[in-house]
Amino acid sequence: MSRKATMADPSSHSQQVQLFSHPWLERFTVITPVGFAITWAVLTPLLAWLAWGSATTMQAIGLGIGGLMFWAIFEYSLHRWAFHWKPKNKLMQSFVYIMHGNHHDVPNDPLRNLMPPIASIPITGSVWLVFLALFGIAGTWAFVGFIIGYIIYDMLHYACHQWPMKSRIWLPFKKHHMRHHYGAKDGNYAISALFLDTIMRSRVTSLKPAK
């Protein structure tokens, strides 16, 4: 089931917003969990292979941990200031809607709960270039950590929308993100590093929509 891309109230159903009129373009905007797993199961070891020998074991571990920590900051910043940007230009409004706004229209579409490669690879690839500029080829180890953080984030995001997550460990993540969708969308921007919403004073603790 599809419908035109409009900023309607969030749907609890697994409908799909039609972003493009051409089916071949539309296919690039969706990804299955299997497709996601295959993509990153291939690319992540390839990145480690490219970085092999560029740093000592301890240096590689340190860079990887640094990249993982940087992901948490990047995730929050991207979600808050890029995905929830409110531009006045109509072209940019359409771009933001394609990137993220459609997810708020139909949040439980299982084919759009994971970021497709057409978006994730350019976004993460730009970070890789920065790491390479800072650390040389050894910066790829930082990027591997960054990508591991991204994979955890996207899998957690998918789970928040598609799985019950009733255990003591996972329920706080689901509640946190559902408050973002059904409480106040201008809050609870973090998916994996929930403490950042507390630090940034953007934590939402109620499902009651903000007035």
PDB file of C-alpha atoms in Angstrom:
ATOM      1  CA  MET A   1       0.000   0.000   0.000  1.00  0.00           C
ATOM      2  CA  SER A   2       1.377   3.401  -0.904  1.00  0.00           C
ATOM      3  CA  ARG A   3       0.321   7.003  -0.660  1.00  0.00           C
ATOM      4  CA  LYS A   4       1.667  10.358  -1.697  1.00  0.00           C
ATOM      5  CA  ALA A   5       4.399  11.900   0.384  1.00  0.00           C
ATOM      6  CA  THR A   6       2.643  14.229   2.800  1.00  0.00           C
ATOM      7  CA  MET A   7       3.424  15.221   6.367  1.00  0.00           C
ATOM      8  CA  ALA A   8       0.436  13.443   7.848  1.00  0.00           C
ATOM      9  CA  ASP A   9       0.135  12.216  11.415  1.00  0.00           C
ATOM     10  CA  PRO A  10       2.394   9.253  12.139  1.00  0.00           C
ATOM     11  CA  SER A  11       0.796   5.983  11.114  1.00  0.00           C
ATOM     12  CA  SER A  12       1.070   2.874  13.229  1.00  0.00           C
ATOM     13  CA  HIS A  13       0.747   0.686  10.148  1.00  0.00           C
ATOM     14  CA  SER A  14       3.433  -0.632   7.850  1.00  0.00           C
ATOM     15  CA  GLN A  15       2.277   1.444   4.890  1.00  0.00           C
ATOM     16  CA  GLN A  16       4.776   2.898   2.478  1.00  0.00           C
ATOM     17  CA  VAL A  17       5.119   6.494   1.365  1.00  0.00           C
ATOM     18  CA  GLN A  18       5.760   6.816  -2.358  1.00  0.00           C
ATOM     19  CA  LEU A  19       8.730   9.170  -2.754  1.00  0.00           C
ATOM     20  CA  PHE A  20       9.275   8.898  -6.507  1.00  0.00           C
ATOM     21  CA  SER A  21       6.954   8.213  -9.425  1.00  0.00           C
ATOM     22  CA  HIS A  22       9.504   5.959 -11.139  1.00  0.00           C
ATOM     23  CA  PRO A  23       9.654   2.430  -9.627  1.00  0.00           C
ATOM     24  CA  TRP A  24      13.386   2.055 -10.277  1.00  0.00           C
ATOM     25  CA  LEU A  25      14.099   5.223  -8.264  1.00  0.00           C
ATOM     26  CA  GLU A  26      11.778   4.067  -5.513  1.00  0.00           C
ATOM     27  CA  ARG A  27      13.723   0.807  -5.168  1.00  0.00           C
ATOM     28  CA  PHE A  28      16.818   2.742  -4.120  1.00  0.00           C
ATOM     29  CA  THR A  29      14.946   4.237  -1.141  1.00  0.00           C
ATOM     30  CA  VAL A  30      14.194   0.936   0.593  1.00  0.00           C
ATOM     31  CA  ILE A  31      16.221  -1.951   1.994  1.00  0.00           C
ATOM     32  CA  THR A  32      15.380  -5.238   3.678  1.00  0.00           C
ATOM     33  CA  PRO A  33      17.157  -6.459   6.821  1.00  0.00           C
ATOM     34  CA  VAL A  34      18.825  -9.159   4.701  1.00  0.00           C
ATOM     35  CA  GLY A  35      20.046  -6.573   2.208  1.00  0.00           C
ATOM     36  CA  PHE A  36      21.349  -4.422   5.055  1.00  0.00           C
ATOM     37  CA  ALA A  37      23.160  -7.377   6.637  1.00  0.00           C
ATOM     38  CA  ILE A  38      24.783  -8.424   3.361  1.00  0.00           C
ATOM     39  CA  THR A  39      25.878  -4.868   2.528  1.00  0.00           C
ATOM     40  CA  TRP A  40      27.711  -4.285   5.786  1.00  0.00           C
ATOM     41  CA  ALA A  41      28.914  -7.878   6.211  1.00  0.00           C
ATOM     42  CA  VAL A  42      30.834  -7.313   2.973  1.00  0.00           C
ATOM     43  CA  LEU A  43      31.950  -3.698   3.428  1.00  0.00           C
ATOM     44  CA  THR A  44      33.097  -3.816   7.071  1.00  0.00           C
ATOM     45  CA  PRO A  45      35.666  -6.633   6.678  1.00  0.00           C
ATOM     46  CA  LEU A  46      36.808  -4.984   3.440  1.00  0.00           C
ATOM     47  CA  LEU A  47      37.528  -1.786   5.351  1.00  0.00           C
ATOM     48  CA  ALA A  48      39.491  -3.716   7.982  1.00  0.00           C
ATOM     49  CA  TRP A  49      41.483  -5.392   5.200  1.00  0.00           C
ATOM     50  CA  LEU A  50      42.299  -2.001   3.664  1.00  0.00           C
ATOM     51  CA  ALA A  51      43.513  -0.730   7.047  1.00  0.00           C
ATOM     52  CA  TRP A  52      45.520  -3.854   7.893  1.00  0.00           C
ATOM     53  CA  GLY A  53      49.145  -3.092   8.701  1.00  0.00           C
ATOM     54  CA  SER A  54      48.632   0.670   8.889  1.00  0.00           C
ATOM     55  CA  ALA A  55      48.782   0.779  12.704  1.00  0.00           C
ATOM     56  CA  THR A  56      49.854  -1.305  15.670  1.00  0.00           C
ATOM     57  CA  THR A  57      47.236  -3.429  17.400  1.00  0.00           C
ATOM     58  CA  MET A  58      46.845  -0.932  20.249  1.00  0.00           C
ATOM     59  CA  GLN A  59      46.683   1.999  17.845  1.00  0.00           C
ATOM     60  CA  ALA A  60      44.026   0.237  15.767  1.00  0.00           C
ATOM     61  CA  ILE A  61      41.963  -0.526  18.879  1.00  0.00           C
ATOM     62  CA  GLY A  62      42.298   3.058  20.107  1.00  0.00           C
ATOM     63  CA  LEU A  63      41.287   4.481  16.742  1.00  0.00           C
ATOM     64  CA  GLY A  64      38.367   2.055  16.550  1.00  0.00           C
ATOM     65  CA  ILE A  65      37.093   3.046  19.984  1.00  0.00           C
ATOM     66  CA  GLY A  66      37.497   6.702  19.063  1.00  0.00           C
ATOM     67  CA  GLY A  67      35.500   6.170  15.879  1.00  0.00           C
ATOM     68  CA  LEU A  68      32.774   4.368  17.812  1.00  0.00           C
ATOM     69  CA  MET A  69      32.528   7.235  20.303  1.00  0.00           C
ATOM     70  CA  PHE A  70      32.462   9.773  17.491  1.00  0.00           C
ATOM     71  CA  TRP A  71      29.543   7.903  15.933  1.00  0.00           C
ATOM     72  CA  ALA A  72      27.397   8.639  19.010  1.00  0.00           C
ATOM     73  CA  ILE A  73      27.971  12.383  18.608  1.00  0.00           C
ATOM     74  CA  PHE A  74      27.491  12.174  14.842  1.00  0.00           C
ATOM     75  CA  GLU A  75      24.243  10.213  15.199  1.00  0.00           C
ATOM     76  CA  TYR A  76      22.734  12.775  17.551  1.00  0.00           C
ATOM     77  CA  SER A  77      23.898  15.763  15.500  1.00  0.00           C
ATOM     78  CA  LEU A  78      22.722  14.333  12.177  1.00  0.00           C
ATOM     79  CA  HIS A  79      19.298  13.484  13.549  1.00  0.00           C
ATOM     80  CA  ARG A  80      18.749  16.756  15.371  1.00  0.00           C
ATOM     81  CA  TRP A  81      20.197  19.353  13.033  1.00  0.00           C
ATOM     82  CA  ALA A  82      20.071  17.717   9.594  1.00  0.00           C
ATOM     83  CA  PHE A  83      17.124  15.320   9.637  1.00  0.00           C
ATOM     84  CA  HIS A  84      14.957  17.754  11.631  1.00  0.00           C
ATOM     85  CA  TRP A  85      16.153  20.874   9.844  1.00  0.00           C
ATOM     86  CA  LYS A  86      13.271  23.172   8.872  1.00  0.00           C
ATOM     87  CA  PRO A  87      14.464  24.968   5.720  1.00  0.00           C
ATOM     88  CA  LYS A  88      12.357  27.643   4.021  1.00  0.00           C
ATOM     89  CA  ASN A  89      13.448  26.601   0.542  1.00  0.00           C
ATOM     90  CA  LYS A  90      10.950  24.140  -0.979  1.00  0.00           C
ATOM     91  CA  LEU A  91      13.639  22.109  -2.720  1.00  0.00           C
ATOM     92  CA  MET A  92      15.463  21.601   0.567  1.00  0.00           C
ATOM     93  CA  GLN A  93      12.175  20.806   2.295  1.00  0.00           C
ATOM     94  CA  SER A  94      11.658  18.005  -0.222  1.00  0.00           C
ATOM     95  CA  PHE A  95      15.200  16.768   0.354  1.00  0.00           C
ATOM     96  CA  VAL A  96      14.740  16.647   4.142  1.00  0.00           C
ATOM     97  CA  TYR A  97      11.420  14.868   3.657  1.00  0.00           C
ATOM     98  CA  ILE A  98      12.982  12.233   1.416  1.00  0.00           C
ATOM     99  CA  MET A  99      15.864  11.736   3.851  1.00  0.00           C
ATOM    100  CA  HIS A 100      13.833  11.568   7.063  1.00  0.00           C
ATOM    101  CA  GLY A 101      10.452  13.295   7.076  1.00  0.00           C
ATOM    102  CA  ASN A 102       8.743  10.371   5.368  1.00  0.00           C
ATOM    103  CA  HIS A 103       9.788   8.181   8.295  1.00  0.00           C
ATOM    104  CA  HIS A 104       7.739  10.354  10.639  1.00  0.00           C
ATOM    105  CA  ASP A 105       4.812  10.097   8.246  1.00  0.00           C
ATOM    106  CA  VAL A 106       4.895   6.296   8.292  1.00  0.00           C
ATOM    107  CA  PRO A 107       7.335   5.285  11.039  1.00  0.00           C
ATOM    108  CA  ASN A 108       6.716   1.542  10.958  1.00  0.00           C
ATOM    109  CA  ASP A 109       7.462   0.836   7.302  1.00  0.00           C
ATOM    110  CA  PRO A 110       9.878  -2.125   7.665  1.00  0.00           C
ATOM    111  CA  LEU A 111      11.612  -1.290   4.388  1.00  0.00           C
ATOM    112  CA  ARG A 112      12.505   2.211   5.568  1.00  0.00           C
ATOM    113  CA  ASN A 113      13.542   1.524   9.157  1.00  0.00           C
ATOM    114  CA  LEU A 114      17.085   0.887   7.914  1.00  0.00           C
ATOM    115  CA  MET A 115      19.026   3.437   5.891  1.00  0.00           C
ATOM    116  CA  PRO A 116      19.505   2.342   2.263  1.00  0.00           C
ATOM    117  CA  PRO A 117      23.054   2.356   0.845  1.00  0.00           C
ATOM    118  CA  ILE A 118      22.242   5.249  -1.486  1.00  0.00           C
ATOM    119  CA  ALA A 119      22.072   7.428   1.651  1.00  0.00           C
ATOM    120  CA  SER A 120      24.280   5.630   4.175  1.00  0.00           C
ATOM    121  CA  ILE A 121      27.344   5.185   1.962  1.00  0.00           C
ATOM    122  CA  PRO A 122      27.710   8.865   0.921  1.00  0.00           C
ATOM    123  CA  ILE A 123      27.068  10.063   4.491  1.00  0.00           C
ATOM    124  CA  THR A 124      29.501   7.666   6.141  1.00  0.00           C
ATOM    125  CA  GLY A 125      31.949   7.929   3.245  1.00  0.00           C
ATOM    126  CA  SER A 126      32.355  11.646   3.866  1.00  0.00           C
ATOM    127  CA  VAL A 127      33.410  10.836   7.439  1.00  0.00           C
ATOM    128  CA  TRP A 128      35.947   8.322   6.129  1.00  0.00           C
ATOM    129  CA  LEU A 129      37.544  11.074   4.039  1.00  0.00           C
ATOM    130  CA  VAL A 130      37.889  13.215   7.168  1.00  0.00           C
ATOM    131  CA  PHE A 131      39.512  10.347   9.086  1.00  0.00           C
ATOM    132  CA  LEU A 132      41.912   9.735   6.193  1.00  0.00           C
ATOM    133  CA  ALA A 133      42.844  13.427   6.136  1.00  0.00           C
ATOM    134  CA  LEU A 134      43.516  13.380   9.882  1.00  0.00           C
ATOM    135  CA  PHE A 135      45.251  10.023  10.343  1.00  0.00           C
ATOM    136  CA  GLY A 136      46.205   8.751   6.909  1.00  0.00           C
ATOM    137  CA  ILE A 137      45.245   5.200   5.967  1.00  0.00           C
ATOM    138  CA  ALA A 138      45.262   4.302   9.694  1.00  0.00           C
ATOM    139  CA  GLY A 139      42.183   6.498   9.959  1.00  0.00           C
ATOM    140  CA  THR A 140      40.300   3.624   8.352  1.00  0.00           C
ATOM    141  CA  TRP A 141      40.457   1.880  11.747  1.00  0.00           C
ATOM    142  CA  ALA A 142      38.581   4.839  13.222  1.00  0.00           C
ATOM    143  CA  PHE A 143      36.110   4.490  10.376  1.00  0.00           C
ATOM    144  CA  VAL A 144      35.635   0.785  11.140  1.00  0.00           C
ATOM    145  CA  GLY A 145      34.670   1.754  14.703  1.00  0.00           C
ATOM    146  CA  PHE A 146      32.393   4.454  13.313  1.00  0.00           C
ATOM    147  CA  ILE A 147      30.690   1.934  11.012  1.00  0.00           C
ATOM    148  CA  ILE A 148      30.221  -0.544  13.860  1.00  0.00           C
ATOM    149  CA  GLY A 149      28.468   2.252  15.751  1.00  0.00           C
ATOM    150  CA  TYR A 150      26.303   2.945  12.711  1.00  0.00           C
ATOM    151  CA  ILE A 151      25.348  -0.721  12.314  1.00  0.00           C
ATOM    152  CA  ILE A 152      24.366  -0.942  16.001  1.00  0.00           C
ATOM    153  CA  TYR A 153      22.349   2.265  15.641  1.00  0.00           C
ATOM    154  CA  ASP A 154      20.430   1.151  12.555  1.00  0.00           C
ATOM    155  CA  MET A 155      19.722  -2.332  13.889  1.00  0.00           C
ATOM    156  CA  LEU A 156      18.505  -0.801  17.147  1.00  0.00           C
ATOM    157  CA  HIS A 157      16.327   1.631  15.215  1.00  0.00           C
ATOM    158  CA  TYR A 158      14.805  -1.213  13.210  1.00  0.00           C
ATOM    159  CA  ALA A 159      14.149  -3.166  16.405  1.00  0.00           C
ATOM    160  CA  CYS A 160      12.439  -0.184  18.053  1.00  0.00           C
ATOM    161  CA  HIS A 161       9.863  -0.133  15.259  1.00  0.00           C
ATOM    162  CA  GLN A 162       9.505  -3.819  14.448  1.00  0.00           C
ATOM    163  CA  TRP A 163      10.149  -5.831  17.623  1.00  0.00           C
ATOM    164  CA  PRO A 164       8.424  -5.841  21.059  1.00  0.00           C
ATOM    165  CA  MET A 165      11.683  -5.153  22.977  1.00  0.00           C
ATOM    166  CA  LYS A 166      10.085  -5.879  26.345  1.00  0.00           C
ATOM    167  CA  SER A 167      13.215  -6.900  28.230  1.00  0.00           C
ATOM    168  CA  ARG A 168      14.726  -4.695  30.916  1.00  0.00           C
ATOM    169  CA  ILE A 169      17.733  -3.979  28.706  1.00  0.00           C
ATOM    170  CA  TRP A 170      15.973  -3.051  25.472  1.00  0.00           C
ATOM    171  CA  LEU A 171      12.675  -1.509  26.591  1.00  0.00           C
ATOM    172  CA  PRO A 172      14.264   1.857  27.556  1.00  0.00           C
ATOM    173  CA  PHE A 173      15.553   2.246  23.982  1.00  0.00           C
ATOM    174  CA  LYS A 174      12.130   1.559  22.504  1.00  0.00           C
ATOM    175  CA  LYS A 175      10.338   3.897  24.934  1.00  0.00           C
ATOM    176  CA  HIS A 176      12.882   6.629  24.265  1.00  0.00           C
ATOM    177  CA  HIS A 177      12.422   6.443  20.508  1.00  0.00           C
ATOM    178  CA  MET A 178       8.630   6.048  20.574  1.00  0.00           C
ATOM    179  CA  ARG A 179       8.428   9.263  22.589  1.00  0.00           C
ATOM    180  CA  HIS A 180      10.301  10.928  19.728  1.00  0.00           C
ATOM    181  CA  HIS A 181       7.658   9.762  17.249  1.00  0.00           C
ATOM    182  CA  TYR A 182       4.487   9.972  19.293  1.00  0.00           C
ATOM    183  CA  GLY A 183       5.356  12.497  21.987  1.00  0.00           C
ATOM    184  CA  ALA A 184       7.487  15.400  20.792  1.00  0.00           C
ATOM    185  CA  LYS A 185       9.494  14.932  17.611  1.00  0.00           C
ATOM    186  CA  ASP A 186      11.746  17.842  18.655  1.00  0.00           C
ATOM    187  CA  GLY A 187      13.378  15.712  21.320  1.00  0.00           C
ATOM    188  CA  ASN A 188      14.830  12.258  22.020  1.00  0.00           C
ATOM    189  CA  TYR A 189      17.114  12.447  19.001  1.00  0.00           C
ATOM    190  CA  ALA A 190      19.510   9.754  20.214  1.00  0.00           C
ATOM    191  CA  ILE A 191      18.868   6.139  19.268  1.00  0.00           C
ATOM    192  CA  SER A 192      21.837   4.292  20.750  1.00  0.00           C
ATOM    193  CA  ALA A 193      23.525   6.846  23.042  1.00  0.00           C
ATOM    194  CA  LEU A 194      20.481   7.907  25.070  1.00  0.00           C
ATOM    195  CA  PHE A 195      22.548   9.890  27.572  1.00  0.00           C
ATOM    196  CA  LEU A 196      23.195  12.537  24.912  1.00  0.00           C
ATOM    197  CA  ASP A 197      19.581  13.710  25.118  1.00  0.00           C
ATOM    198  CA  THR A 198      20.087  14.299  28.826  1.00  0.00           C
ATOM    199  CA  ILE A 199      23.324  16.196  28.252  1.00  0.00           C
ATOM    200  CA  MET A 200      21.778  18.259  25.429  1.00  0.00           C
ATOM    201  CA  ARG A 201      18.546  18.856  27.382  1.00  0.00           C
ATOM    202  CA  SER A 202      16.419  17.346  24.632  1.00  0.00           C
ATOM    203  CA  ARG A 203      15.093  14.378  26.577  1.00  0.00           C
ATOM    204  CA  VAL A 204      11.336  13.716  26.349  1.00  0.00           C
ATOM    205  CA  THR A 205       9.873  11.668  29.201  1.00  0.00           C
ATOM    206  CA  SER A 206       6.204  11.552  28.178  1.00  0.00           C
ATOM    207  CA  LEU A 207       4.187  10.271  25.233  1.00  0.00           C
ATOM    208  CA  LYS A 208       1.921  13.294  25.569  1.00  0.00           C
ATOM    209  CA  PRO A 209       2.509  15.508  22.500  1.00  0.00           C
ATOM    210  CA  ALA A 210       4.008  18.903  23.205  1.00  0.00           C
ATOM    211  CA  LYS A 211       1.579  21.806  22.745  1.00  0.00           C
TER     212      LYS A 211
END
